[in-house]
mmCIF file of N, CA and C and ligand atoms in Angstrom:
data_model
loop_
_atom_site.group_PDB
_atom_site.id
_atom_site.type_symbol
_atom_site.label_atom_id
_atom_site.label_comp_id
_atom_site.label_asym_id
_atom_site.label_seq_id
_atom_site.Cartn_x
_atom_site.Cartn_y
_atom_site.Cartn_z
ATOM 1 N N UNK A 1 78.076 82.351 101.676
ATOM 2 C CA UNK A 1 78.147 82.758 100.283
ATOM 3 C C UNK A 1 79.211 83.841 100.091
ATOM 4 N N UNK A 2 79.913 83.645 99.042
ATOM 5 C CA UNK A 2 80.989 84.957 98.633
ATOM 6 C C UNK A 2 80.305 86.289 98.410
ATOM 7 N N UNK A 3 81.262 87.300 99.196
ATOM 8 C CA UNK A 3 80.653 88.880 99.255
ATOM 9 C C UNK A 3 80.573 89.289 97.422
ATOM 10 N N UNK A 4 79.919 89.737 96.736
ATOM 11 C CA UNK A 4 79.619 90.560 95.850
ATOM 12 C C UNK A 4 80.885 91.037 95.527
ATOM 13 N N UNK A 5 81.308 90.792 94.219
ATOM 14 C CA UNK A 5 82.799 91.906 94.042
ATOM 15 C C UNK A 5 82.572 92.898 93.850
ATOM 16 N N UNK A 6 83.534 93.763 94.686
ATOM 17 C CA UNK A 6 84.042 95.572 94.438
ATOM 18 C C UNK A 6 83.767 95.810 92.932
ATOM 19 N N UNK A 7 82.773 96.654 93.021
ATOM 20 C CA UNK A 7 82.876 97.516 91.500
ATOM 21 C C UNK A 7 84.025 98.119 91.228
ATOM 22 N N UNK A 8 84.977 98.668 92.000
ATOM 23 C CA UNK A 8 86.059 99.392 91.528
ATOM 24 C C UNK A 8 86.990 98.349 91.415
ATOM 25 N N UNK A 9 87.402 97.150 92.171
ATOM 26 C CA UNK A 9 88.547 96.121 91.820
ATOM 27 C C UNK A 9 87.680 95.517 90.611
ATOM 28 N N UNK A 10 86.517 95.324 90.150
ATOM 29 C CA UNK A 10 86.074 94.864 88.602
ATOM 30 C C UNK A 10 86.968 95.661 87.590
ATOM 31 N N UNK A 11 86.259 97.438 87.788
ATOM 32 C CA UNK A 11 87.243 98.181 86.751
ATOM 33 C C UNK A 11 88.730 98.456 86.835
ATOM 34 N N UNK A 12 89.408 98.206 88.045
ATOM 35 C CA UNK A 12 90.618 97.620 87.939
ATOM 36 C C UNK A 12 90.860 96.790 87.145
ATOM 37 N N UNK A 13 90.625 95.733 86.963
ATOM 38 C CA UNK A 13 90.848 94.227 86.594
ATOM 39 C C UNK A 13 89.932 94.088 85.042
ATOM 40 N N UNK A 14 89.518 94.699 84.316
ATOM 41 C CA UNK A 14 89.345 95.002 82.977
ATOM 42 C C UNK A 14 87.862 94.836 83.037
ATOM 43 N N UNK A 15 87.161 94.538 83.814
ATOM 44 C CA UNK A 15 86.010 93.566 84.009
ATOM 45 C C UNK A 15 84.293 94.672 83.701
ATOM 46 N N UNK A 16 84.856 95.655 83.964
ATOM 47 C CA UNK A 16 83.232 96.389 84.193
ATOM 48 C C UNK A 16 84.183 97.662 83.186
ATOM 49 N N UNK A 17 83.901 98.038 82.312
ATOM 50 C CA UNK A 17 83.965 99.359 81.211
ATOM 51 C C UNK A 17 84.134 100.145 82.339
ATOM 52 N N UNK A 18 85.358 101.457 81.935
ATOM 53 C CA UNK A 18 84.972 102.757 82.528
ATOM 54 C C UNK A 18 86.226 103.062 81.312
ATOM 55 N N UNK A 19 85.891 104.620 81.543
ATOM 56 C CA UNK A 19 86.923 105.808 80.489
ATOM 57 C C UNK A 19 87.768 106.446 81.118
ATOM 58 N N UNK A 20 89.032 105.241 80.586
ATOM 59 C CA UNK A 20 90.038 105.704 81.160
ATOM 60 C C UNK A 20 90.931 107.058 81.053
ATOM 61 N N UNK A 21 91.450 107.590 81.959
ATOM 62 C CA UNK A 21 91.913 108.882 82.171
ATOM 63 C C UNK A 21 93.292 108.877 82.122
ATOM 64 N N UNK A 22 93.498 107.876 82.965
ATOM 65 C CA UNK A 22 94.772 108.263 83.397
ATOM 66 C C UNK A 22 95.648 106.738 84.013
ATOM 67 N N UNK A 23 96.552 105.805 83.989
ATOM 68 C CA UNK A 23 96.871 104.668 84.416
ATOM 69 C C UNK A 23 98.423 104.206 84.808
ATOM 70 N N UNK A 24 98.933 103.731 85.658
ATOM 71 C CA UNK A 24 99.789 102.989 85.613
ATOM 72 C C UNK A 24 99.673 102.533 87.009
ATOM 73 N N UNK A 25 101.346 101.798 87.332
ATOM 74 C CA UNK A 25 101.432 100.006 88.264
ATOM 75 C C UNK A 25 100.478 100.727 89.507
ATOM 76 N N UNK A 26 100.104 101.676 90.574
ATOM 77 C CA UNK A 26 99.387 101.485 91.161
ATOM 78 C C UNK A 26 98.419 102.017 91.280
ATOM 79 N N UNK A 27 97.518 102.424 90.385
ATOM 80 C CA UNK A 27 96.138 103.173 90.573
ATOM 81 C C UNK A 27 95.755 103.681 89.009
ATOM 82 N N UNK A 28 94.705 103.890 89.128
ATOM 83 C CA UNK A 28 93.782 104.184 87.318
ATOM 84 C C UNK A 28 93.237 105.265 87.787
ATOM 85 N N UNK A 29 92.644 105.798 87.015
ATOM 86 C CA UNK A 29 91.636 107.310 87.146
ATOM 87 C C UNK A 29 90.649 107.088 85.840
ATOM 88 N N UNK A 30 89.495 106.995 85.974
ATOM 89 C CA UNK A 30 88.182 106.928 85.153
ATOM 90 C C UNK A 30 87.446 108.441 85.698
ATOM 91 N N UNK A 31 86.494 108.906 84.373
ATOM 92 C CA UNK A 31 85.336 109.405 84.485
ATOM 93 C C UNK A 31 84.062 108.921 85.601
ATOM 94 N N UNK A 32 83.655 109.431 86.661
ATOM 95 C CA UNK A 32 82.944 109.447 87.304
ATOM 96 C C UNK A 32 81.613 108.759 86.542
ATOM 97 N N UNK A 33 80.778 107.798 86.459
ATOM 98 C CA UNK A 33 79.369 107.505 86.083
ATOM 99 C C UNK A 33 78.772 108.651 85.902
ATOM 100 N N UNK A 34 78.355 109.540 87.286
ATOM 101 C CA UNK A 34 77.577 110.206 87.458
ATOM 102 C C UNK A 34 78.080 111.224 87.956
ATOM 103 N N UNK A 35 78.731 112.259 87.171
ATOM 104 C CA UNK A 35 79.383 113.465 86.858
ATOM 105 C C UNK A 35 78.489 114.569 87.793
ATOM 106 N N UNK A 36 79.167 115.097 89.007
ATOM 107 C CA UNK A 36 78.744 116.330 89.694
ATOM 108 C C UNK A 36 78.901 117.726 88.891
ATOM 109 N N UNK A 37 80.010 117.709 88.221
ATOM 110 C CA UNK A 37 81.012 118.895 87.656
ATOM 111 C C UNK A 37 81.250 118.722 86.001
ATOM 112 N N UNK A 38 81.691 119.551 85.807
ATOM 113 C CA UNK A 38 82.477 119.333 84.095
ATOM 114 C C UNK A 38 82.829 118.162 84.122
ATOM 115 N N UNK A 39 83.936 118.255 84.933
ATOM 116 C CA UNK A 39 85.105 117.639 84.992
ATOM 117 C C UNK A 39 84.890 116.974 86.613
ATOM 118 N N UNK A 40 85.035 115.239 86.492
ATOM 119 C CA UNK A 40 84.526 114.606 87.327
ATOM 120 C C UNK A 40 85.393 113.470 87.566
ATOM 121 N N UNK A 41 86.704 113.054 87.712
ATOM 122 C CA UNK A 41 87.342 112.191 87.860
ATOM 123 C C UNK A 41 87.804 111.560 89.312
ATOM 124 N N UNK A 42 87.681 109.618 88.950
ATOM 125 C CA UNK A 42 88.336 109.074 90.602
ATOM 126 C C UNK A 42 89.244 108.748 90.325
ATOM 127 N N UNK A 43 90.138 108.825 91.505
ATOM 128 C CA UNK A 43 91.587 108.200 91.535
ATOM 129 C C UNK A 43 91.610 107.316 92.539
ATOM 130 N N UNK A 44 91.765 105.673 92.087
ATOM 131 C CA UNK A 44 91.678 104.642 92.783
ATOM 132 C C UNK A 44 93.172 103.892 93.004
ATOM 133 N N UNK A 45 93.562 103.467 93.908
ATOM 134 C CA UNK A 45 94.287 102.509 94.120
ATOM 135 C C UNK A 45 94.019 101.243 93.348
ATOM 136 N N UNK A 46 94.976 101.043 92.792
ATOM 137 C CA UNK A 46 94.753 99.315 91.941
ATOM 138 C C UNK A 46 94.478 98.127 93.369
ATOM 139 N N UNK A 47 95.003 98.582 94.397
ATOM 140 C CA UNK A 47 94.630 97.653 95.618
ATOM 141 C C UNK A 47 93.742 98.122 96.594
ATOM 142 N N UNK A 48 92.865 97.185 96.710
ATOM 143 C CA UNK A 48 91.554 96.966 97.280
ATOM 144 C C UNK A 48 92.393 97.923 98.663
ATOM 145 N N UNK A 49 91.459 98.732 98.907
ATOM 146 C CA UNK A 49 91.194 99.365 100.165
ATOM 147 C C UNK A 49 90.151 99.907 100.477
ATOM 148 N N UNK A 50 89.404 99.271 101.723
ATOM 149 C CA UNK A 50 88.507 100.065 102.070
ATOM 150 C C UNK A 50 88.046 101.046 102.299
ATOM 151 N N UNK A 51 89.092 101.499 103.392
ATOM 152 C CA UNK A 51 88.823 102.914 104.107
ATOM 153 C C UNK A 51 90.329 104.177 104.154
ATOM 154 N N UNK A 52 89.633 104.908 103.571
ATOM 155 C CA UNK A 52 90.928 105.820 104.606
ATOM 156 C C UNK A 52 91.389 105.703 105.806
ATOM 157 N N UNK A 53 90.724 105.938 106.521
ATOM 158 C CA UNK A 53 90.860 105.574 108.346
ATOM 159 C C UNK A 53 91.597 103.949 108.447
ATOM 160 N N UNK A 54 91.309 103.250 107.213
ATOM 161 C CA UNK A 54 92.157 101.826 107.826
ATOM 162 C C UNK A 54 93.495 101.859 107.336
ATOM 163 N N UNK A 55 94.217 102.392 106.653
ATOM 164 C CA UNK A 55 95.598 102.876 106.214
ATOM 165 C C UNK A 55 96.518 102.984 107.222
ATOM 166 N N UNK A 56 97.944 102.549 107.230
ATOM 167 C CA UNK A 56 98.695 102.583 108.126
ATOM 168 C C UNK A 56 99.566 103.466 107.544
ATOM 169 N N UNK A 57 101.123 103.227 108.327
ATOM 170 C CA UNK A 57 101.851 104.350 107.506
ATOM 171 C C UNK A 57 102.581 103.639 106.709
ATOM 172 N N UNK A 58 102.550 102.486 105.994
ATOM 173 C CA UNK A 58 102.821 101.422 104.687
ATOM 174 C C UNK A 58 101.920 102.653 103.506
ATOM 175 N N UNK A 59 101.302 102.697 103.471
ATOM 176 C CA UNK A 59 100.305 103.234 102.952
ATOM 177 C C UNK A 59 100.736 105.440 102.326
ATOM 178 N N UNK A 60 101.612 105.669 103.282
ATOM 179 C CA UNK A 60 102.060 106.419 103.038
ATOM 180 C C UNK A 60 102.368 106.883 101.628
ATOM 181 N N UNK A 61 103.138 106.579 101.073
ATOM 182 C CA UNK A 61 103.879 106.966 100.108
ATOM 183 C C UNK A 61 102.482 106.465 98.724
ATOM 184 N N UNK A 62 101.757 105.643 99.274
ATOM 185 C CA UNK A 62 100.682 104.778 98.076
ATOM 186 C C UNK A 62 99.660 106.196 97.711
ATOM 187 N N UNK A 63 99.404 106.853 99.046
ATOM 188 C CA UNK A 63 98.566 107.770 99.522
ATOM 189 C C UNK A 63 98.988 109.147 98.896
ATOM 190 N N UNK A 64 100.402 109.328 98.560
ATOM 191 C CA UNK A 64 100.904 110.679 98.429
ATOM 192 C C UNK A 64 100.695 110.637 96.955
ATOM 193 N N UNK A 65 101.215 109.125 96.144
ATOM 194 C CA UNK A 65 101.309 109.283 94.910
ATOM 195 C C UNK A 65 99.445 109.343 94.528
ATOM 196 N N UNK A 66 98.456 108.985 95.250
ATOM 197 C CA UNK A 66 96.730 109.188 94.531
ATOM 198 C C UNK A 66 97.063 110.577 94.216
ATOM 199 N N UNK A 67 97.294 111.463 95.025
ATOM 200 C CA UNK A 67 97.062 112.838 95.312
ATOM 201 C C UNK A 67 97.991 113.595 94.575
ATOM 202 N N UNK A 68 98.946 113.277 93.500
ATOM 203 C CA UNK A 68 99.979 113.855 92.749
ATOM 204 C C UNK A 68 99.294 113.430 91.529
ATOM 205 N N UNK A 69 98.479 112.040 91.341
ATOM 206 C CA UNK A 69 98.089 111.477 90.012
ATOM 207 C C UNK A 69 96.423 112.581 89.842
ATOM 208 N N UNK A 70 96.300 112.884 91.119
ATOM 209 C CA UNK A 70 94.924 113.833 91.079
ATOM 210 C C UNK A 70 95.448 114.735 90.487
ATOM 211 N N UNK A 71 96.273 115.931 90.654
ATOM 212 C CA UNK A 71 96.640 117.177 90.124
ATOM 213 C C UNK A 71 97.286 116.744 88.615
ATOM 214 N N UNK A 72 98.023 115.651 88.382
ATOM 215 C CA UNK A 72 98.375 115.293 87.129
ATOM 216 C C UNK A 72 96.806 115.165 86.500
ATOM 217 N N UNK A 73 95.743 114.623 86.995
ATOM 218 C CA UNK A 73 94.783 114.735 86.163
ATOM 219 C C UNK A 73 94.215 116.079 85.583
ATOM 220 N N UNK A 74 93.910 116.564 86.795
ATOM 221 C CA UNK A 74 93.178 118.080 86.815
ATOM 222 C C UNK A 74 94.099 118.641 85.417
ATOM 223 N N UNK A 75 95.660 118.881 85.283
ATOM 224 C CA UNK A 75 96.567 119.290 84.574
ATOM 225 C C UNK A 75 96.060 118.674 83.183
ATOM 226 N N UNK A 76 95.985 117.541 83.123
ATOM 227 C CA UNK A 76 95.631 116.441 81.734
ATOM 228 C C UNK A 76 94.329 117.395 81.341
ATOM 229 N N UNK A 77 93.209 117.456 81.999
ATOM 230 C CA UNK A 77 91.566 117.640 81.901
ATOM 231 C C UNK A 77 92.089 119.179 81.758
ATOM 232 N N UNK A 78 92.712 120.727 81.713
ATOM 233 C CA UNK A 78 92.884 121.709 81.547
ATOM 234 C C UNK A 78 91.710 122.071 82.785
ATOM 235 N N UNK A 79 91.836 121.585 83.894
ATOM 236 C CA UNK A 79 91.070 122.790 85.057
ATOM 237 C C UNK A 79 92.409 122.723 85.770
ATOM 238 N N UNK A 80 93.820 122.672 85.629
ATOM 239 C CA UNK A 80 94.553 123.360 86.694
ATOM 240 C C UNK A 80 94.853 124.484 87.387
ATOM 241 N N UNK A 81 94.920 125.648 85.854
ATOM 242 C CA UNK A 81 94.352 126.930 85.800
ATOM 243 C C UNK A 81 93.798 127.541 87.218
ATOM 244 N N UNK A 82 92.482 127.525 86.498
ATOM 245 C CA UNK A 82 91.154 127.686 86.812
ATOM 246 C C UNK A 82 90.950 127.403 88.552
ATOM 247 N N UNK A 83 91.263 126.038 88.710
ATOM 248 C CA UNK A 83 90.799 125.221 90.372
ATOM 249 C C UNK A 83 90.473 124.336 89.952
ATOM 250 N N UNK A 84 90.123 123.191 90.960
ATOM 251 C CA UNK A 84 89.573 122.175 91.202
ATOM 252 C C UNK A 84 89.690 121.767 92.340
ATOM 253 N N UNK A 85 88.848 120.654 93.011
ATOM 254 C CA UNK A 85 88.574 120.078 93.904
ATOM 255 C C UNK A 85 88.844 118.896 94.198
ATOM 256 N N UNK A 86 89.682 117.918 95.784
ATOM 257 C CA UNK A 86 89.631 116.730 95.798
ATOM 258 C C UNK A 86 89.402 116.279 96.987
ATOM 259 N N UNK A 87 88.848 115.343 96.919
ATOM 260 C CA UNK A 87 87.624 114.805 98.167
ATOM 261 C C UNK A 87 87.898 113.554 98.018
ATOM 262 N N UNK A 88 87.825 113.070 99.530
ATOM 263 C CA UNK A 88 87.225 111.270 99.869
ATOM 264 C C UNK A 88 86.229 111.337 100.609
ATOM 265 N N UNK A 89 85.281 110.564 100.069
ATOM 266 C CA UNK A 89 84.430 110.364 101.416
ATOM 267 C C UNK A 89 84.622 109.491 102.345
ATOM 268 N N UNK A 90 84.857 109.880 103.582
ATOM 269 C CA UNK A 90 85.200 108.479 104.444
ATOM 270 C C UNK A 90 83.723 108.340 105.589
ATOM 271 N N UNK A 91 83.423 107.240 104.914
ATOM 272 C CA UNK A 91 81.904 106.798 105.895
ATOM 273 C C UNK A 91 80.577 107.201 105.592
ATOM 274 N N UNK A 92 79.852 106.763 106.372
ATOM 275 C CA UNK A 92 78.552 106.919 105.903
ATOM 276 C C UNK A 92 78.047 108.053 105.691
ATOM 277 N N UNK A 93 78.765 109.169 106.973
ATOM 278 C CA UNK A 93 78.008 110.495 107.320
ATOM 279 C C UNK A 93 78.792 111.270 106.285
ATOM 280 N N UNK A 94 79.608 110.742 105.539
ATOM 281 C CA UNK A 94 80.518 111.810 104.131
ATOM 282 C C UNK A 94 79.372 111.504 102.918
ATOM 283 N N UNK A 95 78.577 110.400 102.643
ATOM 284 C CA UNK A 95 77.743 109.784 102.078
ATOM 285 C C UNK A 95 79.081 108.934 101.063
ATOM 286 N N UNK A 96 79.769 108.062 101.924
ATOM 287 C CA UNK A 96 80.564 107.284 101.054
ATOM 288 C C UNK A 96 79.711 105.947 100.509
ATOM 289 N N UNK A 97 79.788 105.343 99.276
ATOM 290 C CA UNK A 97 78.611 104.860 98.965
ATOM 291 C C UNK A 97 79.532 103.365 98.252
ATOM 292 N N UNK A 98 80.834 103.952 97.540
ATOM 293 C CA UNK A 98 82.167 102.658 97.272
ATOM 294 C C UNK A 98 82.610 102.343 98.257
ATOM 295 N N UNK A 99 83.006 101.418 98.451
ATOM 296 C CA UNK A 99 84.135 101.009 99.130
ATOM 297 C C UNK A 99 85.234 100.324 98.990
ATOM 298 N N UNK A 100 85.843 100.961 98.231
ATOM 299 C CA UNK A 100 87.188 101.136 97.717
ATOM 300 C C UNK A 100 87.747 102.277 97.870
ATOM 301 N N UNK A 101 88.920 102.726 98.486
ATOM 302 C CA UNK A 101 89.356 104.001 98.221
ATOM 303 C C UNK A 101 89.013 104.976 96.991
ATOM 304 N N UNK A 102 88.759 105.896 97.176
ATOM 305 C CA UNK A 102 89.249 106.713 95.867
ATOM 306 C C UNK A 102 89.034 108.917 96.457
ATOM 307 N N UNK A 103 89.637 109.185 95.396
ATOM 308 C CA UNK A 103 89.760 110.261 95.468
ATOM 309 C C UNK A 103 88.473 111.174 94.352
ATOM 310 N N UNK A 104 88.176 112.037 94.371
ATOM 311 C CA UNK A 104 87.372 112.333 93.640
ATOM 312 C C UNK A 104 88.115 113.782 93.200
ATOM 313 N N UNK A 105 88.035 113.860 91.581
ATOM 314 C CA UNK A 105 88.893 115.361 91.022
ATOM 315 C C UNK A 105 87.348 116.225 90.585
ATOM 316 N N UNK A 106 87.063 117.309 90.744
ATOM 317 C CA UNK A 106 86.069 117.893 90.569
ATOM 318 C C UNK A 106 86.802 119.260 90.129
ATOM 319 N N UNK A 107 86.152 119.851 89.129
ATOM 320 C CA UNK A 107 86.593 121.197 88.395
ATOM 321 C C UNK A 107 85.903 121.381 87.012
ATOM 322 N N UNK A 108 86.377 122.176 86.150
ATOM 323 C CA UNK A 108 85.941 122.458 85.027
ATOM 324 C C UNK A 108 84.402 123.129 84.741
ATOM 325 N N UNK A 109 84.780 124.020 86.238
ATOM 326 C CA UNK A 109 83.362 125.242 86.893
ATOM 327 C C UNK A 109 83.525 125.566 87.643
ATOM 328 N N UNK A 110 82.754 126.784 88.091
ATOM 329 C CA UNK A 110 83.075 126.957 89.511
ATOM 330 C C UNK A 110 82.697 125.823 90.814
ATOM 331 N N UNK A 111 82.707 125.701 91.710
ATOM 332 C CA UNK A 111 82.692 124.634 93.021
ATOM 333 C C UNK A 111 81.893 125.735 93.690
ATOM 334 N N UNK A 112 80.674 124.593 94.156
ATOM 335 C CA UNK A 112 80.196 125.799 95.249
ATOM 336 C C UNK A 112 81.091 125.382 96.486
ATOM 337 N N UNK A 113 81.210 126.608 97.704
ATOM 338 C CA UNK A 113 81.968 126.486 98.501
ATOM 339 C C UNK A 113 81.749 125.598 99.776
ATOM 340 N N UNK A 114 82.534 124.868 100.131
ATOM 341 C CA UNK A 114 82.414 123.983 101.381
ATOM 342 C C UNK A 114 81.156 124.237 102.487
HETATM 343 P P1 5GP B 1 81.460 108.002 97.053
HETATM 344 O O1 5GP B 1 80.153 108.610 97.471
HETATM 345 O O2 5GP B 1 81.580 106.561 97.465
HETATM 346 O O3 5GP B 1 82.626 108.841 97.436
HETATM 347 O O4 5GP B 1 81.436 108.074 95.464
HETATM 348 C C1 5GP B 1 81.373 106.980 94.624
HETATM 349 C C2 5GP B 1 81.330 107.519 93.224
HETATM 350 O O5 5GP B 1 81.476 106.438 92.332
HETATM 351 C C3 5GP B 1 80.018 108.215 92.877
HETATM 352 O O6 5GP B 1 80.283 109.557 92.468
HETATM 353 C C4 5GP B 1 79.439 107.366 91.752
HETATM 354 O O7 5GP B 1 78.790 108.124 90.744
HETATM 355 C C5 5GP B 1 80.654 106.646 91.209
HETATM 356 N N1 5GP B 1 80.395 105.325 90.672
HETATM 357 C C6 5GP B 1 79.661 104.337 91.248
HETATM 358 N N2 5GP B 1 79.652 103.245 90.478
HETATM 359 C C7 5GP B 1 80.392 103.540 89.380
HETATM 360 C C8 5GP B 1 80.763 102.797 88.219
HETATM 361 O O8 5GP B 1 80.409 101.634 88.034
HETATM 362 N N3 5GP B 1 81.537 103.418 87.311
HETATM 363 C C9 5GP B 1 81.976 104.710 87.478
HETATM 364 N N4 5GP B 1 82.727 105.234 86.517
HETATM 365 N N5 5GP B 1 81.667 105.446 88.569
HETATM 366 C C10 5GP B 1 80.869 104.864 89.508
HETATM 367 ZN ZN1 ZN B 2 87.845 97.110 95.459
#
């Protein structure tokens, strides 16, 4: 039987609602479902990737631009200021729960500390 489709290649692909943030040719940024922070945004690759750890160095430059579209968010959302936070979870023991890449933007409060 065919695996279940990726919730995040759905909201890629117009298919499952989310509030969009932020978009273009390789990656989107939506509002988090279930908001930790004020300010709670993912930054996904438009292409299916599983893992961090499975990335080669193709992946490079795909990888640098998530992490520039993160601070362009934080900047968009007004916690640049202030701080914010960006996280992947990679694996079970991070409690990664997608599996799809993504980045997570957290701010718009204080962060408790690591
Ligand atoms: P992870 O633990 O895998 O790093 O985080 C996955 C995140 O995706 C969680 O914070 C969860 O709330 C969020 N999430 C899961 N499903 C959906 C969804 O369908 N839409 C949105 N906008 N966020 C989701
Ligand atoms: Zn996917």
């Amino acid at each position: 039987m065919d695996q279940p489709k990726c919730i995040f290649c759905s909201i890629v692909e117009g298919e499952l609602p989310s509030t969009n943030i932020y978009s273009d040719d390789h990656c989107i940024a939506f509002n988090d479902i279930n908001p930790v922070a004020n300010v709670h945004v993912l930054v996904i690759p438009r292409e299916h990737i599983t893992y961090l750890t499975e990335t080669t160095k193709r992946y490079e430059k795909l990888l640098g631009h998530l992490m520039r579209v993160a601070a362009k968010v934080a900047e968009q959302l007004g916690t640049a200021e202030d701080g914010y936070r960006v996280t992947v979870n990679q694996g079970v023991n991070a409690g990664q729960i997608v599996d799809h890449l993504h980045l997570h933007v957290l701010g718009g409060e204080q962060l408790n500390s690591l």
